[in-house]
Short mmCIF file of C-alpha atoms in Angstrom, two decimals:
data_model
loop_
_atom_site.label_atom_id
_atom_site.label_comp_id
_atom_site.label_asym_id
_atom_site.label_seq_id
_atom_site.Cartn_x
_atom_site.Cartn_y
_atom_site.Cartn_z
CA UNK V 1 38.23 13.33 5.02
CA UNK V 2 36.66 9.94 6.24
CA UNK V 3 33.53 12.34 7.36
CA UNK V 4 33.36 14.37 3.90
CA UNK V 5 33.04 10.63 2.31
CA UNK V 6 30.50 9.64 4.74
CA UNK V 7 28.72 12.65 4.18
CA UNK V 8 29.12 12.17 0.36
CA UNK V 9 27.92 8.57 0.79
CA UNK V 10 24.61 9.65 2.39
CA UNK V 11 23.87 12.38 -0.43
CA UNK V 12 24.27 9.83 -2.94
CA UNK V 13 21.95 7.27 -0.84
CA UNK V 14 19.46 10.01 -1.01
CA UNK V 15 19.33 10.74 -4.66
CA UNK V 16 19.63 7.11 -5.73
CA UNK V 17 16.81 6.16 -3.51
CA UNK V 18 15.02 9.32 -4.67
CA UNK V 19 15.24 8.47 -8.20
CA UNK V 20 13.87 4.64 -7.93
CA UNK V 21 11.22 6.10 -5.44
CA UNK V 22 9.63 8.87 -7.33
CA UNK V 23 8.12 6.92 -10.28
CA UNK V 24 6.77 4.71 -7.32
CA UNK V 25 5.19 7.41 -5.44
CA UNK V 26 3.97 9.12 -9.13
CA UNK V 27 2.08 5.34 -9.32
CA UNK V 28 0.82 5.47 -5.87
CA UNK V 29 -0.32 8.54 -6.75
CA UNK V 30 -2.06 7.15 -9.78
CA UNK V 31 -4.10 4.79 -7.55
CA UNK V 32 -5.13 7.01 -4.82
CA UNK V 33 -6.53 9.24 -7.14
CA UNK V 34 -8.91 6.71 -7.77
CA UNK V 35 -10.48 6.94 -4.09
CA UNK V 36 -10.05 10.82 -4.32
CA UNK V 37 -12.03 11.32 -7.50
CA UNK V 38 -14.50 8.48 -5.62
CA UNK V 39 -14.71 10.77 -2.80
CA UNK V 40 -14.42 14.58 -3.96
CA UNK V 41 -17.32 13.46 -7.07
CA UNK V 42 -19.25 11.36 -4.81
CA UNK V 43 -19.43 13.90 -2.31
CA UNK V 44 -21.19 16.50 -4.32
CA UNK V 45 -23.78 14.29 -4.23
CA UNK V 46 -24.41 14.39 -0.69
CA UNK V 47 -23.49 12.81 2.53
CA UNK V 48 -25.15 9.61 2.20
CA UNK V 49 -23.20 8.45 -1.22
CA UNK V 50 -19.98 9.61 0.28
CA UNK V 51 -20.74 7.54 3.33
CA UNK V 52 -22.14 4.35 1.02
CA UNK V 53 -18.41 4.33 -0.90
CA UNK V 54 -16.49 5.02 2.09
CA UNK V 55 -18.05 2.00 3.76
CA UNK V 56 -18.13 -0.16 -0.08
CA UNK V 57 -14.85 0.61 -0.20
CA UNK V 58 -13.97 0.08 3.26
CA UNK V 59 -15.33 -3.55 3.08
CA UNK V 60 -13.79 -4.28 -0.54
CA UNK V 61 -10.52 -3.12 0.83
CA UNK V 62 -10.44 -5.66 3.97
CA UNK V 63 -8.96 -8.61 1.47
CA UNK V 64 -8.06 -6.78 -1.38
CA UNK V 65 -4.91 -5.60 0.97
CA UNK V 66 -4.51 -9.47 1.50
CA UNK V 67 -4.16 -9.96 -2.08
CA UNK V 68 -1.52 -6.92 -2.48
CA UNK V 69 0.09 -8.26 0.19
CA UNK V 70 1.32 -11.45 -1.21
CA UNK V 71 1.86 -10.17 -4.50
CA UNK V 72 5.02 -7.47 -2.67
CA UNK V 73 6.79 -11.11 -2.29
CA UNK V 74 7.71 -11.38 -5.57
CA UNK V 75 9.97 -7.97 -5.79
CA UNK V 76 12.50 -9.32 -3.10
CA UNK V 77 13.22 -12.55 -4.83
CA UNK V 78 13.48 -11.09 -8.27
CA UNK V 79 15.49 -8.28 -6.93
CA UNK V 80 17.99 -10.91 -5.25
CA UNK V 81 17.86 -13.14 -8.50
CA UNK V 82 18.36 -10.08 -10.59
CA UNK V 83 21.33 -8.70 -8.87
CA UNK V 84 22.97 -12.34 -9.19
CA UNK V 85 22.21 -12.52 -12.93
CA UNK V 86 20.43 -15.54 -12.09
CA UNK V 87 17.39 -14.13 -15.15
CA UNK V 88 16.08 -17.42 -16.09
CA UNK V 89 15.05 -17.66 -12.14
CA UNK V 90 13.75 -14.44 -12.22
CA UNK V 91 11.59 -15.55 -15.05
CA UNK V 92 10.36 -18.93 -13.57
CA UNK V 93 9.22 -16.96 -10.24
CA UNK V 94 7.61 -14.33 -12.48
CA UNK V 95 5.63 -17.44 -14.26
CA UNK V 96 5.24 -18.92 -11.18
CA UNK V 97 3.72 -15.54 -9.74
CA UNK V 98 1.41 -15.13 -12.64
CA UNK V 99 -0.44 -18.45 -12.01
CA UNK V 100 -0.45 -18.18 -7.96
CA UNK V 101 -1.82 -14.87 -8.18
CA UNK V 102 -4.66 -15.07 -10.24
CA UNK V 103 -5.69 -18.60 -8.32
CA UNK V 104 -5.58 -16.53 -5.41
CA UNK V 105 -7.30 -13.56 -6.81
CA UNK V 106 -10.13 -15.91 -8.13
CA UNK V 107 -10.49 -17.08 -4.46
CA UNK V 108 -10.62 -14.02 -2.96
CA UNK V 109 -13.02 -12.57 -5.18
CA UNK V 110 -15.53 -15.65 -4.42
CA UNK V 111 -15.55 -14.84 -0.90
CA UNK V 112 -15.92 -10.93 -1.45
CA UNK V 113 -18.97 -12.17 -3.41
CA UNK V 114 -20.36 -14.65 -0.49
CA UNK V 115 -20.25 -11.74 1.93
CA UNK V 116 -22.80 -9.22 0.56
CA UNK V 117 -25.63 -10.64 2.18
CA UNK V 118 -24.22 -9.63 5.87
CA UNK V 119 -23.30 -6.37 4.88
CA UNK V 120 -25.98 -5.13 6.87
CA UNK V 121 -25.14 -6.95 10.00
CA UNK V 122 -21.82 -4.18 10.14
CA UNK V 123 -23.60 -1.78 12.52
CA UNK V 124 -23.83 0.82 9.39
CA UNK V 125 -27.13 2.53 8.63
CA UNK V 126 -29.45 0.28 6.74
CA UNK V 127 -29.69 3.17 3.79
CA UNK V 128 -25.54 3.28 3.50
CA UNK V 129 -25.33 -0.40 3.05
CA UNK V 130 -28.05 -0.40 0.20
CA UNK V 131 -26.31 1.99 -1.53
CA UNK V 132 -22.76 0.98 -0.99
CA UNK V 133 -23.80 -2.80 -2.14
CA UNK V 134 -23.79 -1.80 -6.20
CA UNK V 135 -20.63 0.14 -5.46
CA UNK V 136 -18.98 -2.54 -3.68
CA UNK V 137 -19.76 -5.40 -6.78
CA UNK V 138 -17.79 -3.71 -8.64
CA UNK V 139 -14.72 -3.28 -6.87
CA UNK V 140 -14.89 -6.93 -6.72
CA UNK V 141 -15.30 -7.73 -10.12
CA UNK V 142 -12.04 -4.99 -10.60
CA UNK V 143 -9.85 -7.46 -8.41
CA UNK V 144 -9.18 -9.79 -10.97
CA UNK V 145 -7.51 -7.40 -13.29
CA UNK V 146 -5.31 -6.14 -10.63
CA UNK V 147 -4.05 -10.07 -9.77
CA UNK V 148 -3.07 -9.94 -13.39
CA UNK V 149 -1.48 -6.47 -13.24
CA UNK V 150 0.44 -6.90 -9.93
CA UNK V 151 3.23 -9.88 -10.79
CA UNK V 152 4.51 -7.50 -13.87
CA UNK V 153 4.35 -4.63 -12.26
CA UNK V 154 6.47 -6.23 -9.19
CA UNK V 155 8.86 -8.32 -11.54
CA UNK V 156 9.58 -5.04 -13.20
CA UNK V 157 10.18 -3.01 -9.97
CA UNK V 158 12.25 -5.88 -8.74
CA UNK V 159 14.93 -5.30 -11.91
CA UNK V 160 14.86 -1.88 -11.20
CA UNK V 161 12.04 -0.31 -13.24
CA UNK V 162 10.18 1.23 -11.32
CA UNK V 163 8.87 3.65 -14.62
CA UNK V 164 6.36 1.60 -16.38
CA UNK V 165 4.11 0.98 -13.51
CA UNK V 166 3.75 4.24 -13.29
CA UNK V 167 2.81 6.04 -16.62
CA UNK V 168 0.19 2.53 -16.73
CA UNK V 169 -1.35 3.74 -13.26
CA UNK V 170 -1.49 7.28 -13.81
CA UNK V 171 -2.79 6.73 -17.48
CA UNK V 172 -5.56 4.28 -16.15
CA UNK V 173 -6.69 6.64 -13.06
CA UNK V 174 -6.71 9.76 -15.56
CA UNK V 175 -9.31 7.64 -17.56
CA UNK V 176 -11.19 6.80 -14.36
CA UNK V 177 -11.73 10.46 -13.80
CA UNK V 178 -13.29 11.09 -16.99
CA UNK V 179 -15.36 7.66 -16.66
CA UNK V 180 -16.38 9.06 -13.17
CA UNK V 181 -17.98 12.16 -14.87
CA UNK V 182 -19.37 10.01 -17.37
CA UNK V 183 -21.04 7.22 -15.02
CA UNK V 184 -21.79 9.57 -11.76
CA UNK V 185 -23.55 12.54 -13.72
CA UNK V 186 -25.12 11.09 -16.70
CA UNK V 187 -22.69 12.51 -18.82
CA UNK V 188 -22.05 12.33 -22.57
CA UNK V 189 -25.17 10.05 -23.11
CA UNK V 190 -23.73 7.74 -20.27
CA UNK V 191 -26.65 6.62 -17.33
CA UNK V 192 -26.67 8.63 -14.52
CA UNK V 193 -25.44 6.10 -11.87
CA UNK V 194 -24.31 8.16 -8.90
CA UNK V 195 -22.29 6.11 -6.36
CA UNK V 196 -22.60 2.86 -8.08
CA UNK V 197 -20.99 5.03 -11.54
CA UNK V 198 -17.64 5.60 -9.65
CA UNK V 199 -17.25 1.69 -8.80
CA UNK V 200 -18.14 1.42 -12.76
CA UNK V 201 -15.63 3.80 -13.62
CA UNK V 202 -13.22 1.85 -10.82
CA UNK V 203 -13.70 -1.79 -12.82
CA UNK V 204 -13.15 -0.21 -16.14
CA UNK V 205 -10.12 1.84 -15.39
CA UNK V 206 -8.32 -1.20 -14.32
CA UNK V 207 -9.36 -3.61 -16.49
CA UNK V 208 -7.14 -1.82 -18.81
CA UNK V 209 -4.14 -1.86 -16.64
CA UNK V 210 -3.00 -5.54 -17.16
CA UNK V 211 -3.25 -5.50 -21.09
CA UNK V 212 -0.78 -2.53 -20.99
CA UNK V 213 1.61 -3.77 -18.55
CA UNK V 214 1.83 -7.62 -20.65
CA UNK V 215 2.07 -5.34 -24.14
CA UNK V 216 5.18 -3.44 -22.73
CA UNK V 217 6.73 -6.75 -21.35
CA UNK V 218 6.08 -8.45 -25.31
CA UNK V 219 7.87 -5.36 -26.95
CA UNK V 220 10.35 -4.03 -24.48
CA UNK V 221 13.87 -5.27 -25.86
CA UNK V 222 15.42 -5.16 -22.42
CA UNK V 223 12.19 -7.20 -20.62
CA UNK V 224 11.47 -9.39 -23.70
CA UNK V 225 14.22 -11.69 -23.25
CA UNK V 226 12.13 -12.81 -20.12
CA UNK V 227 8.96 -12.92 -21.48
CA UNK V 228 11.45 -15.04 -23.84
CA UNK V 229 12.79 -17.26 -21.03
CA UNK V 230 8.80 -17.73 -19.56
CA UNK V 231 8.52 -20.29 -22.88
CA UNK V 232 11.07 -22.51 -21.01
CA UNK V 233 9.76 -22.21 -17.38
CA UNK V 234 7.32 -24.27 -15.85
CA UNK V 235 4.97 -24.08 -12.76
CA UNK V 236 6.85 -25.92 -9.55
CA UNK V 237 5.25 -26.13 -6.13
CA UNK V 238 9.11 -25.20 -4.85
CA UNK V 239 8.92 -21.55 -6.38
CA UNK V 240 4.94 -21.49 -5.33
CA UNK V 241 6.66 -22.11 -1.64
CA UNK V 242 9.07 -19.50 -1.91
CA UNK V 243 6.87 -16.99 -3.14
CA UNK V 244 4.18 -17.76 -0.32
CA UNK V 245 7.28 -18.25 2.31
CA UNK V 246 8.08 -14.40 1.64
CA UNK V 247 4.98 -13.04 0.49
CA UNK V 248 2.17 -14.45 3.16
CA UNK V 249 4.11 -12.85 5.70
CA UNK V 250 3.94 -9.66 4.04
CA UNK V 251 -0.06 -10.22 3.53
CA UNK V 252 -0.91 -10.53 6.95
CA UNK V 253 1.31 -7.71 7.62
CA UNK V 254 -0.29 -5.35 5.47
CA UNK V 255 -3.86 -6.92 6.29
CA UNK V 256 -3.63 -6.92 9.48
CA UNK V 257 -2.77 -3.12 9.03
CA UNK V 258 -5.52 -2.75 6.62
CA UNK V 259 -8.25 -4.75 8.73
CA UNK V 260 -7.04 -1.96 11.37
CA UNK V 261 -8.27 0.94 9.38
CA UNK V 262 -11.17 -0.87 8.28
CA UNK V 263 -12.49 -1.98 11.33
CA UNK V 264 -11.71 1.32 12.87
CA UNK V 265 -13.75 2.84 9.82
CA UNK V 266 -16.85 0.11 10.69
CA UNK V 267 -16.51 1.97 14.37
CA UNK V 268 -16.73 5.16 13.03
CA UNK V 269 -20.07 4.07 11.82
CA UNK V 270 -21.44 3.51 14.96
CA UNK V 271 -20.92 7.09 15.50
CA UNK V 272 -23.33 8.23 12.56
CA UNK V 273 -23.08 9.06 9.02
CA UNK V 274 -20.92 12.26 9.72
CA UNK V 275 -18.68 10.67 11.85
CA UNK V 276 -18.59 8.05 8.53
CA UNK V 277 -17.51 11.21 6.30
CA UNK V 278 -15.01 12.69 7.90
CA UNK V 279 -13.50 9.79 8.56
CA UNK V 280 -13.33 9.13 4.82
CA UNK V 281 -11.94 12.46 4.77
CA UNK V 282 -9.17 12.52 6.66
CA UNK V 283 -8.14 8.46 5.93
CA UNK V 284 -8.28 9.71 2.00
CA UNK V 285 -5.53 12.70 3.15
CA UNK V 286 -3.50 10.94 5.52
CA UNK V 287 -3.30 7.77 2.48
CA UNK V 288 -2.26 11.25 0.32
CA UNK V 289 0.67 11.85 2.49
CA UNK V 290 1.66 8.37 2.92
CA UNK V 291 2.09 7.76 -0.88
CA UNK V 292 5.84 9.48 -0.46
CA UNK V 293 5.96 7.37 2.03
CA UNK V 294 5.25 4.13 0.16
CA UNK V 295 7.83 5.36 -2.59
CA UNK V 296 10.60 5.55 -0.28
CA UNK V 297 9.66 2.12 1.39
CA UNK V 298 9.74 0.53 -1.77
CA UNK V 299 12.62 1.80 -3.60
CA UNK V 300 14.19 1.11 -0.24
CA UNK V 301 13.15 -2.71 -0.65
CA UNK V 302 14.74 -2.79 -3.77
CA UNK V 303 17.68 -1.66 -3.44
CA UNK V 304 17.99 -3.51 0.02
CA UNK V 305 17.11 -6.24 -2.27
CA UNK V 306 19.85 -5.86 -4.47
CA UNK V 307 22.46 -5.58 -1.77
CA UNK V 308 21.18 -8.64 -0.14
CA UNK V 309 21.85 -10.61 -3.19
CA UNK V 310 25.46 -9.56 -2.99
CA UNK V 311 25.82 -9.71 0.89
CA UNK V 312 26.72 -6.33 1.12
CA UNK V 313 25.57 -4.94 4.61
CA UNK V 314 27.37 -2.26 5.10
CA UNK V 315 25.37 -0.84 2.08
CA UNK V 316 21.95 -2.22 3.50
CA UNK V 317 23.09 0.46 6.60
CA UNK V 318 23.16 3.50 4.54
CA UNK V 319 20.10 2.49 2.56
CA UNK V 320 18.06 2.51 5.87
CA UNK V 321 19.59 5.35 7.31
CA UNK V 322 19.16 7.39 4.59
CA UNK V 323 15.43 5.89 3.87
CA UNK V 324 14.62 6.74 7.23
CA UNK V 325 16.03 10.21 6.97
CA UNK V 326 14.11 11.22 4.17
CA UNK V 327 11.10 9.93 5.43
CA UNK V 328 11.38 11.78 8.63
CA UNK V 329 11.65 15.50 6.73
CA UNK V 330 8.68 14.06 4.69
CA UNK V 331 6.58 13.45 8.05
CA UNK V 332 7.50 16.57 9.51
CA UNK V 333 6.08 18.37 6.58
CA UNK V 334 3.02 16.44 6.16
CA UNK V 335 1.88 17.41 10.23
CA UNK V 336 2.56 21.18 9.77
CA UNK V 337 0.31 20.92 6.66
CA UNK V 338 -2.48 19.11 8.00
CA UNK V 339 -2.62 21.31 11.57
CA UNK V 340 -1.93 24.93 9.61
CA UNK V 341 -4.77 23.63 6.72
CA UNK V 342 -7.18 21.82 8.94
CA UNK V 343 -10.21 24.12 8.25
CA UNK V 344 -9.60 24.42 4.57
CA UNK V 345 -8.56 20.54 3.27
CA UNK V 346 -12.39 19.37 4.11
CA UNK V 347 -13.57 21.72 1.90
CA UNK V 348 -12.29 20.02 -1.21
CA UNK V 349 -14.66 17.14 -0.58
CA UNK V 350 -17.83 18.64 1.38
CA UNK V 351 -20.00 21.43 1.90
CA UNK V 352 -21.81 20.23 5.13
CA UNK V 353 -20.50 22.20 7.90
CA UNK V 354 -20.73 19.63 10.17
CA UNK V 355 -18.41 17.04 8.32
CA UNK V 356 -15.56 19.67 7.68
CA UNK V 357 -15.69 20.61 11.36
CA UNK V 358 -15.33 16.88 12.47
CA UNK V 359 -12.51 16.70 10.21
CA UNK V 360 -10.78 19.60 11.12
CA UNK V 361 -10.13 18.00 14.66
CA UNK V 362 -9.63 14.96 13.06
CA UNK V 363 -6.88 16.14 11.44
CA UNK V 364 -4.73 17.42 14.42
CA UNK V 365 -4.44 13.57 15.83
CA UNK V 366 -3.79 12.54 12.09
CA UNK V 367 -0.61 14.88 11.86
CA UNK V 368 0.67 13.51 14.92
CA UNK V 369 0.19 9.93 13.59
CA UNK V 370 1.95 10.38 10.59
CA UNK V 371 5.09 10.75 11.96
CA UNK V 372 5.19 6.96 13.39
CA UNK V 373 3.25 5.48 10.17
CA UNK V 374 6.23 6.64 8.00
CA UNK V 375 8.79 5.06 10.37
CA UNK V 376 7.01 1.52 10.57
CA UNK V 377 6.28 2.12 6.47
CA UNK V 378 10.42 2.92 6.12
CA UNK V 379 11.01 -0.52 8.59
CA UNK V 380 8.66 -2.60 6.66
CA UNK V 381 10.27 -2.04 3.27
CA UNK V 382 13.99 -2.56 4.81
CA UNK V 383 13.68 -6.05 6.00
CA UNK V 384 11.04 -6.81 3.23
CA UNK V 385 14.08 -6.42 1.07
CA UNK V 386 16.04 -8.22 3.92
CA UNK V 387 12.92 -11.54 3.34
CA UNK V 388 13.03 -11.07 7.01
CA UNK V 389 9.09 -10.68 6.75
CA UNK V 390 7.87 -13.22 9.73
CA UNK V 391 9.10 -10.58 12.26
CA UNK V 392 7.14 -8.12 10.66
CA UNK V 393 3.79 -10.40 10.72
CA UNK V 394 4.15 -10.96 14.73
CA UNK V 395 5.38 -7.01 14.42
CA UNK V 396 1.92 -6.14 12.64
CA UNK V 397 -0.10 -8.64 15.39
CA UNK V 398 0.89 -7.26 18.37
CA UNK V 399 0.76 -3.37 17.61
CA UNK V 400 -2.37 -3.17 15.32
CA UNK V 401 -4.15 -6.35 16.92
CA UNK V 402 -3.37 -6.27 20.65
CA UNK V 403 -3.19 -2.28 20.59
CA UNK V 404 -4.42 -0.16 17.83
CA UNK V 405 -8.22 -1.41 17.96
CA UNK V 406 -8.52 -2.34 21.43
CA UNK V 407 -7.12 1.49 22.33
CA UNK V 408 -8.97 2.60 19.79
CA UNK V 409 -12.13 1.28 21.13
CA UNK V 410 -11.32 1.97 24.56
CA UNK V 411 -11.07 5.84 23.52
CA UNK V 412 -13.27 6.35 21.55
CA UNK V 413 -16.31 4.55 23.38
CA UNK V 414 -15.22 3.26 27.10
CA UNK V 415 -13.59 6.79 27.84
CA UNK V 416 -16.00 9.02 25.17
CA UNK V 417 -13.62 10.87 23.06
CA UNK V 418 -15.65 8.99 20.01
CA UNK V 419 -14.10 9.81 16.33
CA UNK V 420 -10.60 11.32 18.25
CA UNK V 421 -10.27 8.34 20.60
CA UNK V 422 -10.42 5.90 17.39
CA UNK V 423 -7.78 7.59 15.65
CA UNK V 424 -5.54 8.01 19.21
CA UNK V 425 -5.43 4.07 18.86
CA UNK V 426 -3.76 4.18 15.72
CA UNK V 427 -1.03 6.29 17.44
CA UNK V 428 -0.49 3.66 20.57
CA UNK V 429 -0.84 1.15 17.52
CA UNK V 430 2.00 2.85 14.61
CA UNK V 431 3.83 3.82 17.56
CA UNK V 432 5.32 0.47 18.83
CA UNK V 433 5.22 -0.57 15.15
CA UNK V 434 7.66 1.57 14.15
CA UNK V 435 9.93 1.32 17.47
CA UNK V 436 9.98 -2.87 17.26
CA UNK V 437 11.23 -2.60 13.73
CA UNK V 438 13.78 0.05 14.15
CA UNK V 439 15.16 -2.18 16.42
CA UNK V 440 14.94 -5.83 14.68
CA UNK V 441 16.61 -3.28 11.52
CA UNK V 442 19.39 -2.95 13.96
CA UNK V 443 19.62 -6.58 15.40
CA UNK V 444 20.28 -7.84 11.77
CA UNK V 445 22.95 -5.55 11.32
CA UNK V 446 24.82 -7.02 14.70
CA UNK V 447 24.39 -10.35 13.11
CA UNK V 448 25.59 -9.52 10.28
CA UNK V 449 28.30 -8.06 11.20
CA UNK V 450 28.77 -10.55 13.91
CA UNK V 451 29.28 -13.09 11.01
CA UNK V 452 31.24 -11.02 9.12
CA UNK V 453 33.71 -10.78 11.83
CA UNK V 454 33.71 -14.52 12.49
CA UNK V 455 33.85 -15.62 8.61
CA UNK V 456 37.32 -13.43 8.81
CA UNK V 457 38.44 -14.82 11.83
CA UNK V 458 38.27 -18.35 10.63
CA UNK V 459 40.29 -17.38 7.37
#
């Protein structure tokens, strides 16, 4: 009996988890397909404007991971808040969010600016950098939407809605498609802009995304009474502090992960404009597979959240267990698919020979790294919802800092195995990741437990 209840325990971990994460992957969805339809239209064009937005978008991307990083702080603290009924807090952090944000955002976006004149100091090909440079302005200027976009979207996912975000992303990356023909090909009376029309089509596609988000928050009966409770809230440097206390953590964490990739992308560079391509390639597939992956880490932070709020850690056990579970049969899947359709997933994007053979053997060493990226994705999101984030940032420094480039490097160009040696660094790299937070998952659980124990003791 007590093993039919676990069992029934885990199914219902599974769908519950499910049903918060597939609106979140549907989203991530949404904003991948903005790179795809960057890539797949681009690269009808030829191999030099794929290479000029992989490497625009490679540099935009270095900080704009920073800035999504702190803005996955806010989802814990709501989620805690919310599961306490403690909504006017929820509220003031939301407020709170808004303003830190966009000061951040409006930072971020000077420096992105300041940094165009050393683009060509990167080691790419002078002709990619002068085309990526128009490409890359406009991802810039499309940052500042997104800092407006992000605190809803997290407030909302930290109640549990995980819904809105989604239609709002897929809506505004279906209209980025369209804007792509429009912009890339001279279509519909539009200029013919080539590369520099899909960062166009980029900026307008989510300059639209904040104006829906803040509409749905104003009508929404359920959500208004916080836009409601914003009227009585006021900025305070003590919620500022407990927003950056949880969410810098999480920004070096993620940008230390995302320097990773883009670094490793710079290196691929050095290798020549093919090795550039299919490198795009197979980082645009492997981000594919790792939207599931994303889904589950975040509907796992929210309902860790929740039971965090309430102290409940037995139910923070089956969350993860479960989480990592499903992620695992997701993983599995994704390797068979990427060995078994090696030769035919370039294809999508290229016609040069020579990029889709790259690729192909590319994507061999990318289906064995997926397995450990899902497990360190599945860790990060448990003890995000846990706000045990500093582990993760010292987590995040030692195994994409101290291993994943310098292996990388080491691979690739000490021992000669070029684009295959960068991407066995990620492996070393994702690898100890996902091993070191497995296990500080399981430390908290002692402790908790530990204290449970004690706290009964004592009564």
């Amino acid at each position: 009996m007590r093993a039919m209840l676990k069992l029934f325990r885990l199914n219902n971990e599974y769908g519950t988890t499910l049903r918060l994460a597939v609106p979140i992957i549907l989203s991530q969805v949404g904003q991948i397909i903005t790179q795809l339809a960057d890539n797949i239209m681009v690269g009808r064009l030829g191999t030099l404007p794929l290479a000029a937005v992989s490497f625009g978008g490679t540099v935009s991307f270095i900080l704009f991971i920073s800035c999504m990083g702190i803005t996955l702080g806010l989802t814990p603290l709501v989620g805690e808040a919310y599961a306490q009924g403690r909504h006017r807090d929820a509220a003031a952090n939301l407020m709170n969010a808004i303003i830190l944000y966009l000061g951040i955002g409006a930072l971020v976006f000077g420096v992105q600016y300041a940094v165009i004149p050393f683009l060509d100091n990167m080691g790419q090909p002078l002709e990619v950098v002068e085309a990526a440079i128009p490409y890359y302005k406009y991802l810039v200027w499309s940052l500042l939407p997104f800092m407006l976009f992000a605190p809803f979207k997290q407030f909302l996912e930290g109640i549990g809605n995980t819904t809105i975000a989604m239609a709002i992303v897929i809506f505004s990356n279906l209209l980025n498609v369209v804007l792509n023909y429009m912009f890339i090909y001279g279509e519909w009376g539009a200029p013919e802009l080539g590369a520099t029309g899909a960062g166009l089509a980029t900026f307008l596609s989510r300059l639209i995304t904040p104006f829906l988000i803040i509409g749905y928050c104003l009508v929404h009966r359920r959500i208004r009474r916080y836009m409601i409770l914003l009227r009585h809230t006021h900025f305070s440097w003590t919620r500022v502090r407990e927003l950056m206390v949880v969410g810098f953590p999480i920004c070096v964490q993620m940008s230390l992960e995302g320097w990773t990739f883009s670094f490793s992308s710079i290196m691929m560079g050095w290798l020549g404009e093919v090795a550039i391509a299919s490198n795009q390639i197979a980082l645009t597939l492997c981000n594919i597979a790792f939207l599931t992956l994303v889904g589950i880490s975040s509907a796992t932070t929210i309902r860790v959240s929740h039971a965090y709020g309430l102290g409940d850690y037995e139910a923070i056990s089956r969350i993860g267990s479960s989480s990592y579970r499903i992620g695992l049969i997701w993983n599995i899947f994704t390797a068979f698919s990427f060995i078994l359709l090696r030769e035919l997933l370039p294809q999508i994007f290229t016609a040069d020979e020579d990029v889709i053979a790259m690729t192909a053997r590319m994507l061999i060493v990318v289906a064995m790294f997926q397995l450990f990226d899902g497990m360190q994705c599945i860790g990060m999101g448990i003890l995000r919802g846990m706000q045990d984030v500093v582990i993760t940032m010292r987590i995040a420094f030692i195994a994409y800092l101290a291993i994943n480039l310098p292996f990388g490097y080491l691979f690739g160009f000490v021992f000669g195995f070029g684009e295959i040696g960068v991407w066995l660094g990620y492996i070393f790299g994702l690898s100890t990741a996902a091993i070191l937070l497995r296990r500080r998952f399981k430390h908290n659980l002692r402790m908790a437990q530990a204290a449970s124990s004690a706290n009964l003791d004592d009564e």
